[in-house]
Coordinates of C-alpha atoms in Angstrom, one line a residue:
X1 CA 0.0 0.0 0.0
X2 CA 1.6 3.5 -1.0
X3 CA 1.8 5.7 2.1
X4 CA -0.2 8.6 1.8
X5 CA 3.3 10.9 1.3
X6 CA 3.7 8.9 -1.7
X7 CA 2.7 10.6 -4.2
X8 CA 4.0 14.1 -3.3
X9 CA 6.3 16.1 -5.2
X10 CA 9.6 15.7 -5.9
X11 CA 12.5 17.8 -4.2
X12 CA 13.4 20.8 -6.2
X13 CA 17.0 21.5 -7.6
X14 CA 19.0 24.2 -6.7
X15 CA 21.5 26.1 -8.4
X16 CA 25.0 25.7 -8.2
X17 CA 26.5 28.7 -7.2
X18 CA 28.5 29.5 -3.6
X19 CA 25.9 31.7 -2.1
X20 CA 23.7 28.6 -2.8
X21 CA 25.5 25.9 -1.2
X22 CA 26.1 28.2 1.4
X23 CA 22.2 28.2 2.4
X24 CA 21.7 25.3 1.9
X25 CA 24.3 23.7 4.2
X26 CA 23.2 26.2 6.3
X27 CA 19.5 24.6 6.6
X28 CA 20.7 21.6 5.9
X29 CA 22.6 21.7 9.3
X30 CA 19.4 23.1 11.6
X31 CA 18.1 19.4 12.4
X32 CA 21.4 18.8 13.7
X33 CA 22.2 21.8 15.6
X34 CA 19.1 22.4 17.2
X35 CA 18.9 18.4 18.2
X36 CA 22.4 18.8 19.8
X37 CA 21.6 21.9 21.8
X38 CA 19.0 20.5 23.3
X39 CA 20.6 17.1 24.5
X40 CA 23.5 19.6 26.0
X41 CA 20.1 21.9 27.8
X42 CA 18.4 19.0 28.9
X43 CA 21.7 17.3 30.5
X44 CA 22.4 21.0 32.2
X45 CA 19.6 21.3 33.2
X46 CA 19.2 18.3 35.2
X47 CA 22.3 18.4 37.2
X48 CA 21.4 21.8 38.1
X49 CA 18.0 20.3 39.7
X50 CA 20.2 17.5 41.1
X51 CA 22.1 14.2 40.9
X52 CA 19.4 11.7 42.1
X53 CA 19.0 10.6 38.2
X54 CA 22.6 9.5 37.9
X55 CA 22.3 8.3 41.3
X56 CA 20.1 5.4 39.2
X57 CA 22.5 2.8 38.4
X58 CA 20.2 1.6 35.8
X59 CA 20.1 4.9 34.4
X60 CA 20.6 4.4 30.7
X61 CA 19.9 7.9 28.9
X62 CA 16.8 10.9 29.2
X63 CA 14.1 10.4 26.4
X64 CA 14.4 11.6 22.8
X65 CA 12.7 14.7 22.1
X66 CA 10.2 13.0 20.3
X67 CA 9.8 10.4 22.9
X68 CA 8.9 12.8 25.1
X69 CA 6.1 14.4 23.4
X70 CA 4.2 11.1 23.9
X71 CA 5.2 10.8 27.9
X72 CA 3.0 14.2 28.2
X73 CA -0.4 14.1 29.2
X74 CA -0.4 10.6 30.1
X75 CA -4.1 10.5 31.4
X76 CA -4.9 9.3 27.9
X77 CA -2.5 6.8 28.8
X78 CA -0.5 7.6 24.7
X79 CA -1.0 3.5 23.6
X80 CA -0.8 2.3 20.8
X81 CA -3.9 -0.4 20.5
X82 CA -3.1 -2.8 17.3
X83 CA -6.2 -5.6 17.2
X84 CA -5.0 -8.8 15.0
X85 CA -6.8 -12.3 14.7
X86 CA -4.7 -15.1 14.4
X87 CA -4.9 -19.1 13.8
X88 CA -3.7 -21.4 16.6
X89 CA -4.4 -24.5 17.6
X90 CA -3.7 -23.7 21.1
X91 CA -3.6 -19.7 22.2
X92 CA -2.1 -21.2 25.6
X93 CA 0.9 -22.8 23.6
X94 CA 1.2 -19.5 21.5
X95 CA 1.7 -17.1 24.4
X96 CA 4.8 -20.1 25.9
X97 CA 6.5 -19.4 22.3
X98 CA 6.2 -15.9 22.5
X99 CA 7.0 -15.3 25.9
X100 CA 10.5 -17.6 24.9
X101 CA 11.2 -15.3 21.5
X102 CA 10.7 -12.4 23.9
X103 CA 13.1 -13.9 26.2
X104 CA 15.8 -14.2 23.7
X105 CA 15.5 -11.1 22.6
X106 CA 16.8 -9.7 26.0
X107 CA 20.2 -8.0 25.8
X108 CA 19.8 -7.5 22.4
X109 CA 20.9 -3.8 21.8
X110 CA 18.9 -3.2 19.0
X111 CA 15.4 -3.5 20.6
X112 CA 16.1 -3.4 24.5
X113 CA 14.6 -0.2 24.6
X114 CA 10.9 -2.3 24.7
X115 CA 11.9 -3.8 28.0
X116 CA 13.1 -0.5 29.5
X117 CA 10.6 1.3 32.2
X118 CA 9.8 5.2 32.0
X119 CA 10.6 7.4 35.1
X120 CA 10.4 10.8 35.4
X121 CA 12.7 12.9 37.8
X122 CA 12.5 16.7 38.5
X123 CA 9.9 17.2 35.3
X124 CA 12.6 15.0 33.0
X125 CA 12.2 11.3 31.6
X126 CA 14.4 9.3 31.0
X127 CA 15.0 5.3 30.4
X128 CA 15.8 2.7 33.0
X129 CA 17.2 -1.0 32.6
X130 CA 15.8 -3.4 35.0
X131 CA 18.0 -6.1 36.9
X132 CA 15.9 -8.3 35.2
X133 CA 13.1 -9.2 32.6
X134 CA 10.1 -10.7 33.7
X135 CA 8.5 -11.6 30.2
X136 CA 5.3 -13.1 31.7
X137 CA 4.4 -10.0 32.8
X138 CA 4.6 -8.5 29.1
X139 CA 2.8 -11.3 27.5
X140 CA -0.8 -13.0 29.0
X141 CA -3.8 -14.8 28.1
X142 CA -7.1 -13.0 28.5
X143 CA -9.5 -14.9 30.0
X144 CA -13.0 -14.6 28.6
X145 CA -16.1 -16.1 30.9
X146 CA -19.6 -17.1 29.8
X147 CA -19.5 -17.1 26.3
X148 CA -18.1 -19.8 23.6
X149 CA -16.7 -17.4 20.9
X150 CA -15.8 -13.6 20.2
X151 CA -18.3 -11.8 18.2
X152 CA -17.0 -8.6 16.7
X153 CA -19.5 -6.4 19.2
X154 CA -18.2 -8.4 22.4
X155 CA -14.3 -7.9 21.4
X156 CA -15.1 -4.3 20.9
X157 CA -16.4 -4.0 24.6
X158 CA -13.3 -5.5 25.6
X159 CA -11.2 -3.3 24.3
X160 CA -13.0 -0.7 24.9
X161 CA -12.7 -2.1 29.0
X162 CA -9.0 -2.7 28.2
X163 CA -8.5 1.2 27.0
X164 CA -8.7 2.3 30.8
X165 CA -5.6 -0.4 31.9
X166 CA -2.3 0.7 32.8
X167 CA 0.6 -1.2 31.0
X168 CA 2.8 -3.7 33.2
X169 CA 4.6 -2.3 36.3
X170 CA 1.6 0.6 36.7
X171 CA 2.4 1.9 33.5
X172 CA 6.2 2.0 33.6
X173 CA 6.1 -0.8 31.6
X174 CA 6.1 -0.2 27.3
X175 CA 4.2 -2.9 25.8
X176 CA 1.6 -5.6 26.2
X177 CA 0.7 -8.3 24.1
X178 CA -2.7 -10.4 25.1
X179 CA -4.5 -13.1 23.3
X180 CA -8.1 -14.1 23.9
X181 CA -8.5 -17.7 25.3
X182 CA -11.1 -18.4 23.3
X183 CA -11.9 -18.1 19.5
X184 CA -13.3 -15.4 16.9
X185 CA -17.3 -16.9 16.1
X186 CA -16.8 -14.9 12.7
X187 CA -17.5 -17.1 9.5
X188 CA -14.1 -15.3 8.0
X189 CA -12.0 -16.1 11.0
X190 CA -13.1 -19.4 12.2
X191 CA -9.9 -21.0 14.5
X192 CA -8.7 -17.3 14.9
X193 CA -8.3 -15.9 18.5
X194 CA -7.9 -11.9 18.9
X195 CA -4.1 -10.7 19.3
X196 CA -4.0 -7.4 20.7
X197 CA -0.8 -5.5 21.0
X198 CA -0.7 -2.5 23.4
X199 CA 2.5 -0.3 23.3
X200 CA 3.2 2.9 24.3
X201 CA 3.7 5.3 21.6
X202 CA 7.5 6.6 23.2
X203 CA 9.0 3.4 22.5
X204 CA 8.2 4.2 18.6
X205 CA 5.9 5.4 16.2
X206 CA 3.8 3.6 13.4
X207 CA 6.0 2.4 10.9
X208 CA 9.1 1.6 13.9
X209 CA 6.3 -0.7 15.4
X210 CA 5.4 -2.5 12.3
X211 CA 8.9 -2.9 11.7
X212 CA 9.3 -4.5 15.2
X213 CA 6.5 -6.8 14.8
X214 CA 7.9 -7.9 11.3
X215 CA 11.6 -8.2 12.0
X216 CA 11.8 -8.9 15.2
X217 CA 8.7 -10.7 16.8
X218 CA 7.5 -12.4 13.7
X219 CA 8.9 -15.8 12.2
X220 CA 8.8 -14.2 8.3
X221 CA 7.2 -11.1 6.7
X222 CA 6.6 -10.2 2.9
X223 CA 6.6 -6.6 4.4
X224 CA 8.9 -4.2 2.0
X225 CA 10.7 -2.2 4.2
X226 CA 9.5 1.1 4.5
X227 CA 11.6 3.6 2.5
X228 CA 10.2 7.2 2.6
X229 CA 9.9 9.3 -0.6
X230 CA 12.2 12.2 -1.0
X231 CA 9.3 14.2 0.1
X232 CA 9.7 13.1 3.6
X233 CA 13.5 14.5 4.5
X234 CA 11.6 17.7 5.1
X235 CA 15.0 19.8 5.7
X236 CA 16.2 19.1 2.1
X237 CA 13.0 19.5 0.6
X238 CA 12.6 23.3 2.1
X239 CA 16.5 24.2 1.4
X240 CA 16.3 27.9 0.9
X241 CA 17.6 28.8 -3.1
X242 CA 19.4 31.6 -2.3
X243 CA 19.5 34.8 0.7
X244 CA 16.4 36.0 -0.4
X245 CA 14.8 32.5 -0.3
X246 CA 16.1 32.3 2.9
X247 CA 14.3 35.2 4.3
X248 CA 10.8 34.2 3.4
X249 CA 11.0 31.2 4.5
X250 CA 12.4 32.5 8.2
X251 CA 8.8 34.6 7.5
X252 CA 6.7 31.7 6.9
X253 CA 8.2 29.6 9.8
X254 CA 7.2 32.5 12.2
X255 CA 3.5 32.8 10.4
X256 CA 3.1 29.1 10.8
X257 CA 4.2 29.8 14.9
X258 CA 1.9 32.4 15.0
X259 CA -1.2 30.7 13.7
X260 CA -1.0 28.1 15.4
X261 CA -1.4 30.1 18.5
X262 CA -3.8 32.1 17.7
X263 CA -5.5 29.0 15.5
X264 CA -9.1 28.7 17.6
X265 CA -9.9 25.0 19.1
X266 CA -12.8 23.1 17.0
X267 CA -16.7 23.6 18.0
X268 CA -18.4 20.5 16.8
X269 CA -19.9 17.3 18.9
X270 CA -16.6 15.5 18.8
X271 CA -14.5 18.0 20.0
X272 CA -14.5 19.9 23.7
X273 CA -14.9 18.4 26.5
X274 CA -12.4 16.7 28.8
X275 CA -11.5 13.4 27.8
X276 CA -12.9 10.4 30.4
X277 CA -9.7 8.1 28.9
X278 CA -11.9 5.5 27.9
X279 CA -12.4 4.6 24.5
X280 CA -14.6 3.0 22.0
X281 CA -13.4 1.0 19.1
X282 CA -15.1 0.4 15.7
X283 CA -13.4 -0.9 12.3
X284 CA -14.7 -1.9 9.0
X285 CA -15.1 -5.4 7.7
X286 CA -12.9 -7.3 5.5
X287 CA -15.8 -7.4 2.2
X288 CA -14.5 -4.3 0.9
X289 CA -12.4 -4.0 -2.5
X290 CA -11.3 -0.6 -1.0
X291 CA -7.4 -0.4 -1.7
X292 CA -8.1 -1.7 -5.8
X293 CA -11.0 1.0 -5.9
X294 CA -8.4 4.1 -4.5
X295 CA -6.0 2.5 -7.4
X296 CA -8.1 2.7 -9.4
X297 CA -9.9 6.1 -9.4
X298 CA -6.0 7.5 -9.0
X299 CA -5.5 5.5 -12.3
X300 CA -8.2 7.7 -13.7
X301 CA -7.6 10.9 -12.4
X302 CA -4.1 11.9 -12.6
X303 CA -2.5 14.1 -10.3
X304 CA -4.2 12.7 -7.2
X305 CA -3.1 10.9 -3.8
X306 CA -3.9 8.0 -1.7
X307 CA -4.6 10.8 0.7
X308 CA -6.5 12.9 -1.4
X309 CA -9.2 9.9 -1.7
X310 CA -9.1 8.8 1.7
X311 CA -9.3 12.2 3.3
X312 CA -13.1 13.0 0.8
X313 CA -14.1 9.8 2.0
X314 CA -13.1 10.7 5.6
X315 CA -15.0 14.5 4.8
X316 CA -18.2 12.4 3.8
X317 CA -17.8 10.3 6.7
X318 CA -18.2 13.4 9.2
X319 CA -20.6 15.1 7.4
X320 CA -22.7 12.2 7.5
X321 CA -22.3 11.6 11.4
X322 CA -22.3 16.0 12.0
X323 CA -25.5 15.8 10.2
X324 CA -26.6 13.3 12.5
X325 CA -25.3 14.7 15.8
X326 CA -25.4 18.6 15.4
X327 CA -28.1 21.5 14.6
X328 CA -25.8 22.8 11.8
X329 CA -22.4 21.6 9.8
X330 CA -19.0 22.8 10.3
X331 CA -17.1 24.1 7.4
X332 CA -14.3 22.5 8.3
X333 CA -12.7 20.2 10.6
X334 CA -8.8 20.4 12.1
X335 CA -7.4 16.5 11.1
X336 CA -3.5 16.3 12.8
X337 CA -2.0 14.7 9.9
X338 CA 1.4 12.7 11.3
X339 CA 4.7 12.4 8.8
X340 CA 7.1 9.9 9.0
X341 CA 10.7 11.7 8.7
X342 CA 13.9 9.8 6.5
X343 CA 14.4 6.2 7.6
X344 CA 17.2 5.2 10.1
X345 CA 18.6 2.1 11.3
X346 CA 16.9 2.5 14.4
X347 CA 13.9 0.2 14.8
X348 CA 12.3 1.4 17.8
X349 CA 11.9 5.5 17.2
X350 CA 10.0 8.2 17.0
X351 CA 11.0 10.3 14.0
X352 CA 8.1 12.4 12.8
X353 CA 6.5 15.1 12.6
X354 CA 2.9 16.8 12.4
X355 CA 0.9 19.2 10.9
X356 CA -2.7 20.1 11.1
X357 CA -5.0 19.7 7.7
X358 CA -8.4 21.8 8.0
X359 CA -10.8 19.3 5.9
X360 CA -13.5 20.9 4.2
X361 CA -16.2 19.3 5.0
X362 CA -18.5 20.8 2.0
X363 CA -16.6 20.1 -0.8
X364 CA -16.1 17.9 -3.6
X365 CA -12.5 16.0 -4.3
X366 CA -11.4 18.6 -6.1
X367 CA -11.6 21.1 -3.0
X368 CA -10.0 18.5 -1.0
X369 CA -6.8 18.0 -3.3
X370 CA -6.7 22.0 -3.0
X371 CA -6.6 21.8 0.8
X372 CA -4.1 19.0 0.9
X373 CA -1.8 20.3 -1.7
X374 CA -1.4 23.3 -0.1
X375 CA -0.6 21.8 3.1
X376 CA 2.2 20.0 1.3
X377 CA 3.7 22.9 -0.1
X378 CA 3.5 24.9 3.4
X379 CA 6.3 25.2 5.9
X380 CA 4.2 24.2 8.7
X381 CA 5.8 20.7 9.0
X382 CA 9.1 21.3 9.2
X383 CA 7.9 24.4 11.7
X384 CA 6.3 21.7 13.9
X385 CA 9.5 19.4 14.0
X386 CA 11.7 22.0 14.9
X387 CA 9.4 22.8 17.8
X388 CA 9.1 19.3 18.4
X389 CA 12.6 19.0 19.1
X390 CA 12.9 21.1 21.8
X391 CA 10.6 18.8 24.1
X392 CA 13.5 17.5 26.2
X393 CA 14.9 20.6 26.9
X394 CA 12.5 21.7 29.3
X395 CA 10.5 20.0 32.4
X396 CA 7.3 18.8 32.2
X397 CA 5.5 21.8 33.7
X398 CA 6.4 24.0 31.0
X399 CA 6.0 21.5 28.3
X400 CA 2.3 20.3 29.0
X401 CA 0.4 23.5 28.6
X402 CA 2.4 24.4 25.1
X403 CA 2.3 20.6 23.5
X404 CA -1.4 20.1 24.6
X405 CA -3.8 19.5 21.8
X406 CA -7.2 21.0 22.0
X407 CA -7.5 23.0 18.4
X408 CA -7.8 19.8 16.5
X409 CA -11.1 17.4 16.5
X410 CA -9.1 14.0 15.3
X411 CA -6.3 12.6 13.8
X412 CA -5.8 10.7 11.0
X413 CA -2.9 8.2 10.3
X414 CA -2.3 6.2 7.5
X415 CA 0.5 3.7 7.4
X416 CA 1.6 0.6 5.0
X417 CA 1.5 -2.9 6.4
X418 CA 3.2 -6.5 5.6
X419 CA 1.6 -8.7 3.2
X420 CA 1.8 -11.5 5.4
X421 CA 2.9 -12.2 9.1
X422 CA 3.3 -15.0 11.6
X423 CA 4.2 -15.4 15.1
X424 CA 5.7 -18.3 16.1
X425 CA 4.3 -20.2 13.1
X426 CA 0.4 -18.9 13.7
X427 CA -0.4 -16.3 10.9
X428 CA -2.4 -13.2 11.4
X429 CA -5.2 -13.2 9.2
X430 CA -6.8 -9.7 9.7
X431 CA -5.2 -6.4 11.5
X432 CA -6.0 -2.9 12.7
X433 CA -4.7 -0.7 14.3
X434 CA -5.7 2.9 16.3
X435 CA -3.9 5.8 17.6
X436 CA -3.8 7.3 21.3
X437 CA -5.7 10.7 22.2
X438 CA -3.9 14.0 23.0
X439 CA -5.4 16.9 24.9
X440 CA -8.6 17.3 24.1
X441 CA -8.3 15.2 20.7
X442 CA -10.5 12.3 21.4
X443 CA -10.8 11.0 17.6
X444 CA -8.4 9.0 16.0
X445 CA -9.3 7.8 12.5
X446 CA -6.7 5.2 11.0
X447 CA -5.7 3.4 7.5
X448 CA -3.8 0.2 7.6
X449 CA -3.2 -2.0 4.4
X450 CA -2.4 -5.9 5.6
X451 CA -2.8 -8.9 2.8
X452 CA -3.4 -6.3 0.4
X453 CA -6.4 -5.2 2.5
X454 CA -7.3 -2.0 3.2
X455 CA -9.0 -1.7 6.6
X456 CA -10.2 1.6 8.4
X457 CA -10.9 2.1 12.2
X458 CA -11.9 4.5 14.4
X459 CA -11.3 5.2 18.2
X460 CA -12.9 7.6 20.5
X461 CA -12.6 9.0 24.0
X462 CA -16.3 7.9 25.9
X463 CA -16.7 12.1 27.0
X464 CA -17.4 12.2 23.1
X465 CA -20.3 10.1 22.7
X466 CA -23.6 9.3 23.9
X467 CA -23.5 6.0 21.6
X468 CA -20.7 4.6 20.4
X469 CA -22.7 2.7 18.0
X470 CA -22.6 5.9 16.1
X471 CA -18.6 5.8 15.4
X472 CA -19.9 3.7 12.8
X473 CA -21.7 6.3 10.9
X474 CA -17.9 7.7 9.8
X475 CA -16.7 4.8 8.6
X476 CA -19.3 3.5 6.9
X477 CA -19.7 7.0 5.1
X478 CA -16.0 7.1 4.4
X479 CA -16.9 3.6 2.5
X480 CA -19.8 4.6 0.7
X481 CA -18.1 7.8 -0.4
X482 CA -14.8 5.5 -1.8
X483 CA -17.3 3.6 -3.9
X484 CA -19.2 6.6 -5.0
X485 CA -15.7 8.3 -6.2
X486 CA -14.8 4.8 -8.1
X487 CA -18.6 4.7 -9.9
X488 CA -18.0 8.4 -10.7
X489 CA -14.2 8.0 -12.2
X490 CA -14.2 4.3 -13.0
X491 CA -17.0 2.6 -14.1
X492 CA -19.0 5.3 -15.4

């Protein structure tokens, strides 16, 4: 499945003069600076406030910048919730394999960081390595009473009862992995029990967690290895030309600052009010030809992107349920759109930025391609990552109240999957997955392509909804709205 930065422009070129190069080694060299200078702050800044974080002998560093920004606000607990259902003879025997592949994987440098805990000293976080590794307490069965299969409403109230949990070690712990003990009753799935993988969003985002699952945890994956488009090493693509160049961008960074201070919070029926930290869950079936339809209509209209489709058929979606819920229709709605940076050869990271897309809710595709291209031509991600980057400079008093989200209604994240995966020689026939809340942004809307299947899901705080029977109303419009696109371009 093409990530929805896939289709995006090219870089420019750049002439080859000396004033040039000069610029654009110049911005070139920002990322690095700035990411320096505040490891030195952060360091400084804790041994001012004291010594009782070295004093840790299993201190092993302070958090990445962007790892921080997903320690704040952790009432909304910032998990990760990926729902999979996979064939097994025995889920009992399953969870004794994985708990020993989890066991091997202990002292291996590359992914120890998933068995670290989270502390927090003085306002700071930073990583601590246990004596040892209890992997039990990581991996578990979950034991289901008074029924003799899983439909897909009854696995929804679990994880919706599962959404208020702490991980392991009262949510020090990063991850937990739990598997149902007894099977999925649907037709589709039949010998299937529910996997569900909780991890906390510091340990990495999206993609670093599909390319845990696939290279670490699972026996084989088809999975090509994600390799963002030029598009995505935002400091090259925004290289100021010359001097003058220079200057306006410095001017649109500070405009992008500016409005998104003054930018005013969302008034609509899914925006607002504190969030309870509960959640509801809904997803789409499986009986939906959605990922050869968006081929298709891009086929015939060229010039478009995945996200251009999916984000109309995400605007039809909540015009159907605003239609439904409110008096009167918004114009628009704030969608925080996340972008994955360059790849590294770090699995478990955080290396992205964000960028808020207001989604007419009115218009045609046309209207919507306008509103996304501009966003890819603005300066407002690489604003937001250089912002971003400052999160482990200062404590967590000061950082909160910037970094808390309450302009935005939802988020929308759209991520390429494997083809295939097995654990421990059980494959996953079906997965999901759905993003954590932040602030007041209790919506998370989410895109994951697995077995060349497209699958949407949606997840929303309980202080949102007086039925969460109604969540459905958006994704059900957002499928409607893909086949309505594919008549209109495709078969038509």
């Amino acid at each position: 499945m093409e990530n929805y930065l896939s289709d995006l422009e090219k870089g420019v070129a750049f002439p080859d003069n000396i004033a040039s190069d000069l610029v654009d080694r110049v911005s070139d060299r920002i990322g690095y600076i700035v990411h320096n200078i505040s490891c030195v702050l952060a360091v400084v800044m804790s041994l001012l406030l004291g010594f009782e974080v070295r004093r840790d002998e299993h201190f092993v560093s302070f958090l990445e910048s962007f790892d921080v920004f997903w320690t704040l606000d952790d009432s909304n607990k910032n998990i990760i919730e990926v729902l999979g259902f996979i064939e097994a003879d025995s889920p009992e025997a399953l969870i004794l394999n994985i708990r020993e592949r989890l066991n091997n994987l202990v002292g291996n440098a590359a992914v120890e960081k998933i068995f670290f805990r989270r502390l927090e000293q003085f306002g700071f976080y930073y990583w601590h390595r246990p004596d040892t590794v209890d992997v039990s307490q990581y991996v578990k069965i979950l034991k289901i009473s008074n029924t003799n299969g899983l439909s897909k409403s009854e696995l929804e109230t679990i994880m919706s009862q599962l959404s208020e949990d702490a991980l392991p070690y009262d949510g020090e712990g990063l991850f937990k992995i739990l598997i149902t003990d007894i099977p999925i009753t649907e037709e589709a799935f039949l010998n299937n029990y529910a996997i569900m993988f909780r991890i906390h969003h510091s340990v990495g985002d999206g993609i670093a967690l599909i390319d845990f699952l696939c290279k670490i945890l699972a026996d084989e994956s088809d999975i090509n290895v994600f390799k963002p488009p030029e598009v995505c090493n935002l400091i090259e693509e925004n290289l100021a030309k010359d001097f003058v160049d220079l200057l306006s961008k410095l001017k649109e960074i500070i405009m992008c600052i500016v409005h998104g201070i003054i930018r005013k919070p969302d008034l609509n029926s899914l925006h607002g009010p504190k969030l309870e930290g509960k959640k509801h869950f809904k997803w789409i079936d499986t009986n939906y030809k959605l990922l050869e339809m968006i081929k298709e209509i891009k086929e015939a209209q060229r010039g478009l992107n995945f996200t251009d489709i999916l984000a109309t058929a995400l605007s039809s979606g909540l015009r159907d349920y605003f239609t439904q819920t409110m008096l009167y229709l918004p114009d628009d709605v704030a969608v925080i759109i996340p972008i994955r940076l360059s790849k590294s050869d770090t699995i478990l990271e955080n290396n992205f930025t964000v960028s808020i897309l207001p989604l007419p809710l009115t218009g045609d595709l046309n209207t919507i391609y306008q509103s996304c291209n501009t966003l890819r031509k603005s300066l407002d991600p690489l604003t937001n990552h250089y912002l971003l980057k400052l999160c482990n400079i200062f404590p967590k008093c000061i950082l909160e109240p910037v970094f808390n989200s309450n302009q935005a209604t939802m988020v929308f994240s759209n991520i390429p999957g494997p083809k295939s995966l097995s654990i421990c020689g059980c494959a996953i026939q079906s997965m999901v997955f759905f993003v954590p809340n932040k602030g007041t942004t209790g919506v998370g809307v989410t895109a994951l392509c697995y077995g060349g299947v497209l699958r949407l899901a949606i997840m929303a705080d309980s202080a949102l909804l007086s039925n969460p029977k109604d969540l459905s109303i958006i994704t059900n419009g957002m499928v409607q709205k893909i086949e309505a696109l594919h008549k209109d371009y495709v078969t038509t």
